[in-house]
Amino acid sequence: MLVFLLLLLDPFLMVACLIRVPSEVVKQRAQVSASSRTFQIFSNILYTEGIQGLYRGYKSTVLREIPFSLVQFPMWESLKALWSWRQDHVVDCWQSAVCGAFAGGFAAAVTTPLDVAKTRIMLAKAGSSTASGNVLSALHGVWRTQGLSGLFAGVFPRTAAISLGGFIFLGAYEQTRSLLLELGRASP
């Protein structure tokens, strides 16, 4: 059921990426160019590459987000169900947050190669074969030059950051859901 819902939500994911990708492109280029200001980077992208430059990596971002969600959310629900079964009652909000941290961290770890490909595509020199956005080609290039360690570059900080995010956001979601259910039961 959850997988079906994720497939229905894909249009929302794609719209979210319409907002997320330009900011990610500018942020990443700012990180590798210490001398430029954010607005200069933004302006330079528009001047040299046009609006397409701001959306370089859009497809690879969507291709990373879909498997991430397909791993994170079913795992979160399964961990909550297992914990509930073990303690013989529904998990508390903090327990749901812990499950969210584990699920998010695991999803982050297994999708790191897709994140590496996305980053390479976004940071590639305009006009290069990597900048064309072919995820498999980007993955193959990393594999050929850096091997498995290159495909999992940054796995630990990515896993840590997304685990924290999973704890906060999925815990907050569970807390809000509980409060709304309580309010619904209290009002006629």
Short mmCIF file of C-alpha atoms in Angstrom, two decimals:
data_model
loop_
_atom_site.label_atom_id
_atom_site.label_comp_id
_atom_site.label_asym_id
_atom_site.label_seq_id
_atom_site.Cartn_x
_atom_site.Cartn_y
_atom_site.Cartn_z
CA MET A 1 0.00 0.00 0.00
CA LEU A 2 2.79 2.42 0.94
CA VAL A 3 4.67 1.70 -2.31
CA PHE A 4 1.49 2.50 -4.24
CA LEU A 5 1.16 5.79 -2.36
CA LEU A 6 4.79 6.66 -3.15
CA LEU A 7 4.14 6.10 -6.84
CA LEU A 8 1.13 8.41 -6.63
CA LEU A 9 3.23 11.01 -4.83
CA ASP A 10 5.91 10.98 -7.54
CA PRO A 11 4.41 14.10 -9.18
CA PHE A 12 4.84 15.89 -5.85
CA LEU A 13 8.41 14.63 -5.64
CA MET A 14 9.08 15.93 -9.14
CA VAL A 15 7.61 19.33 -8.27
CA ALA A 16 9.66 19.45 -5.07
CA CYS A 17 12.76 18.76 -7.16
CA LEU A 18 11.86 21.71 -9.40
CA ILE A 19 12.52 23.90 -6.37
CA ARG A 20 15.27 21.86 -4.75
CA VAL A 21 17.55 21.32 -7.76
CA PRO A 22 18.42 24.96 -8.60
CA SER A 23 19.26 25.68 -4.98
CA GLU A 24 21.34 22.49 -4.82
CA VAL A 25 23.25 23.40 -8.01
CA VAL A 26 24.07 26.87 -6.66
CA LYS A 27 24.97 25.51 -3.20
CA GLN A 28 27.30 22.85 -4.58
CA ARG A 29 29.06 25.27 -6.88
CA ALA A 30 29.45 27.72 -4.00
CA GLN A 31 31.04 24.94 -1.94
CA VAL A 32 33.72 24.29 -4.55
CA SER A 33 34.29 27.98 -5.38
CA ALA A 34 35.34 29.77 -2.21
CA SER A 35 35.86 33.13 -3.92
CA SER A 36 32.41 33.63 -5.46
CA ARG A 37 29.28 34.89 -3.82
CA THR A 38 26.02 33.01 -4.14
CA PHE A 39 24.35 35.64 -6.33
CA GLN A 40 27.43 35.71 -8.60
CA ILE A 41 27.27 31.95 -8.98
CA PHE A 42 23.55 32.08 -9.72
CA SER A 43 24.05 34.86 -12.28
CA ASN A 44 27.00 33.09 -13.88
CA ILE A 45 24.99 29.89 -14.32
CA LEU A 46 22.15 31.80 -15.99
CA TYR A 47 24.57 33.74 -18.21
CA THR A 48 26.71 30.80 -19.33
CA GLU A 49 24.23 27.90 -19.32
CA GLY A 50 20.79 29.46 -19.23
CA ILE A 51 17.93 28.14 -17.15
CA GLN A 52 18.97 24.59 -18.10
CA GLY A 53 22.13 25.08 -16.04
CA LEU A 54 20.05 25.58 -12.92
CA TYR A 55 18.27 22.30 -13.62
CA ARG A 56 21.33 20.25 -14.44
CA GLY A 57 20.97 17.12 -12.37
CA TYR A 58 17.16 17.27 -12.19
CA LYS A 59 16.72 13.75 -13.60
CA SER A 60 19.49 12.34 -11.42
CA THR A 61 17.93 13.97 -8.34
CA VAL A 62 14.55 12.39 -9.08
CA LEU A 63 16.27 9.07 -9.80
CA ARG A 64 17.92 9.29 -6.37
CA GLU A 65 14.79 10.36 -4.48
CA ILE A 66 12.51 7.58 -5.74
CA PRO A 67 14.61 4.62 -4.52
CA PHE A 68 15.43 6.57 -1.35
CA SER A 69 11.71 6.89 -0.57
CA LEU A 70 11.01 3.31 -1.61
CA VAL A 71 13.57 2.16 0.97
CA GLN A 72 12.98 4.69 3.77
CA PHE A 73 9.22 4.67 4.20
CA PRO A 74 8.50 0.92 4.06
CA MET A 75 11.48 0.32 6.37
CA TRP A 76 10.20 2.98 8.81
CA GLU A 77 6.75 1.36 8.87
CA SER A 78 8.26 -2.13 9.27
CA LEU A 79 10.51 -1.05 12.14
CA LYS A 80 7.55 0.60 13.90
CA ALA A 81 5.45 -2.54 13.42
CA LEU A 82 8.24 -4.75 14.76
CA TRP A 83 8.80 -2.51 17.78
CA SER A 84 5.04 -2.37 18.44
CA TRP A 85 4.81 -6.14 18.24
CA ARG A 86 7.79 -6.62 20.59
CA GLN A 87 6.36 -4.30 23.27
CA ASP A 88 2.72 -5.27 22.63
CA HIS A 89 1.49 -1.70 22.06
CA VAL A 90 1.79 1.06 19.51
CA VAL A 91 5.14 2.85 19.42
CA ASP A 92 5.51 6.21 21.11
CA CYS A 93 6.50 9.26 19.05
CA TRP A 94 10.11 9.08 20.19
CA GLN A 95 10.25 5.41 19.18
CA SER A 96 8.87 6.30 15.77
CA ALA A 97 11.59 8.95 15.52
CA VAL A 98 14.26 6.34 16.30
CA CYS A 99 12.79 4.08 13.60
CA GLY A 100 12.84 7.06 11.23
CA ALA A 101 16.50 7.68 12.00
CA PHE A 102 17.44 4.07 11.22
CA ALA A 103 15.31 3.94 8.09
CA GLY A 104 16.61 7.28 6.80
CA GLY A 105 20.21 6.36 7.54
CA PHE A 106 19.92 3.02 5.77
CA ALA A 107 18.19 4.59 2.76
CA ALA A 108 20.89 7.26 2.62
CA ALA A 109 23.67 4.67 2.70
CA VAL A 110 22.27 2.48 -0.06
CA THR A 111 21.45 5.43 -2.35
CA THR A 112 24.82 7.16 -1.89
CA PRO A 113 26.09 6.08 -5.34
CA LEU A 114 23.09 7.84 -6.91
CA ASP A 115 23.88 10.92 -4.83
CA VAL A 116 27.50 10.82 -6.00
CA ALA A 117 26.33 10.62 -9.64
CA LYS A 118 23.94 13.54 -9.08
CA THR A 119 26.71 15.65 -7.56
CA ARG A 120 29.12 14.83 -10.39
CA ILE A 121 26.49 15.80 -12.96
CA MET A 122 25.70 19.08 -11.20
CA LEU A 123 29.36 20.05 -10.85
CA ALA A 124 30.57 18.88 -14.26
CA LYS A 125 31.97 21.41 -16.69
CA ALA A 126 29.27 22.70 -19.04
CA GLY A 127 29.33 20.80 -22.32
CA SER A 128 31.15 17.76 -20.90
CA SER A 129 29.74 14.27 -21.28
CA THR A 130 29.07 14.11 -17.52
CA ALA A 131 27.08 17.36 -17.67
CA SER A 132 24.70 15.69 -20.14
CA GLY A 133 23.05 14.03 -17.14
CA ASN A 134 23.48 10.34 -17.94
CA VAL A 135 23.44 8.71 -14.49
CA LEU A 136 24.79 5.34 -15.64
CA SER A 137 27.65 7.05 -17.46
CA ALA A 138 28.45 9.12 -14.35
CA LEU A 139 28.39 6.00 -12.17
CA HIS A 140 30.60 4.13 -14.61
CA GLY A 141 33.08 7.01 -14.69
CA VAL A 142 33.34 7.06 -10.89
CA TRP A 143 33.67 3.26 -10.78
CA ARG A 144 36.39 3.30 -13.44
CA THR A 145 38.48 6.02 -11.75
CA GLN A 146 37.80 5.49 -8.03
CA GLY A 147 36.15 2.12 -7.62
CA LEU A 148 33.72 1.23 -4.86
CA SER A 149 35.11 3.84 -2.48
CA GLY A 150 34.34 6.56 -5.04
CA LEU A 151 30.74 5.38 -5.40
CA PHE A 152 30.32 5.62 -1.63
CA ALA A 153 32.23 8.87 -1.13
CA GLY A 154 30.60 10.86 1.67
CA VAL A 155 28.47 7.93 2.87
CA PHE A 156 29.12 8.60 6.57
CA PRO A 157 28.22 12.32 6.70
CA ARG A 158 25.25 11.70 4.37
CA THR A 159 24.02 8.84 6.56
CA ALA A 160 24.48 10.86 9.75
CA ALA A 161 22.71 13.95 8.40
CA ILE A 162 19.78 12.01 6.98
CA SER A 163 19.48 9.89 10.14
CA LEU A 164 19.14 13.08 12.15
CA GLY A 165 16.63 14.41 9.64
CA GLY A 166 14.66 11.15 9.78
CA PHE A 167 14.59 11.34 13.57
CA ILE A 168 13.36 14.94 13.59
CA PHE A 169 10.95 14.93 10.65
CA LEU A 170 9.40 11.49 11.03
CA GLY A 171 9.21 11.94 14.79
CA ALA A 172 7.54 15.33 14.33
CA TYR A 173 5.19 13.79 11.75
CA GLU A 174 4.21 11.06 14.22
CA GLN A 175 3.72 13.59 17.03
CA THR A 176 1.52 15.79 14.81
CA ARG A 177 -0.45 12.77 13.62
CA SER A 178 -1.05 11.67 17.23
CA LEU A 179 -2.18 15.15 18.25
CA LEU A 180 -4.59 15.41 15.32
CA LEU A 181 -6.04 11.96 16.04
CA GLU A 182 -6.52 12.97 19.67
CA LEU A 183 -8.24 16.21 18.64
CA GLY A 184 -10.46 14.24 16.27
CA ARG A 185 -11.53 11.89 19.04
CA ALA A 186 -12.15 14.76 21.48
CA SER A 187 -14.39 16.80 19.19
CA PRO A 188 -17.86 15.55 18.25
#
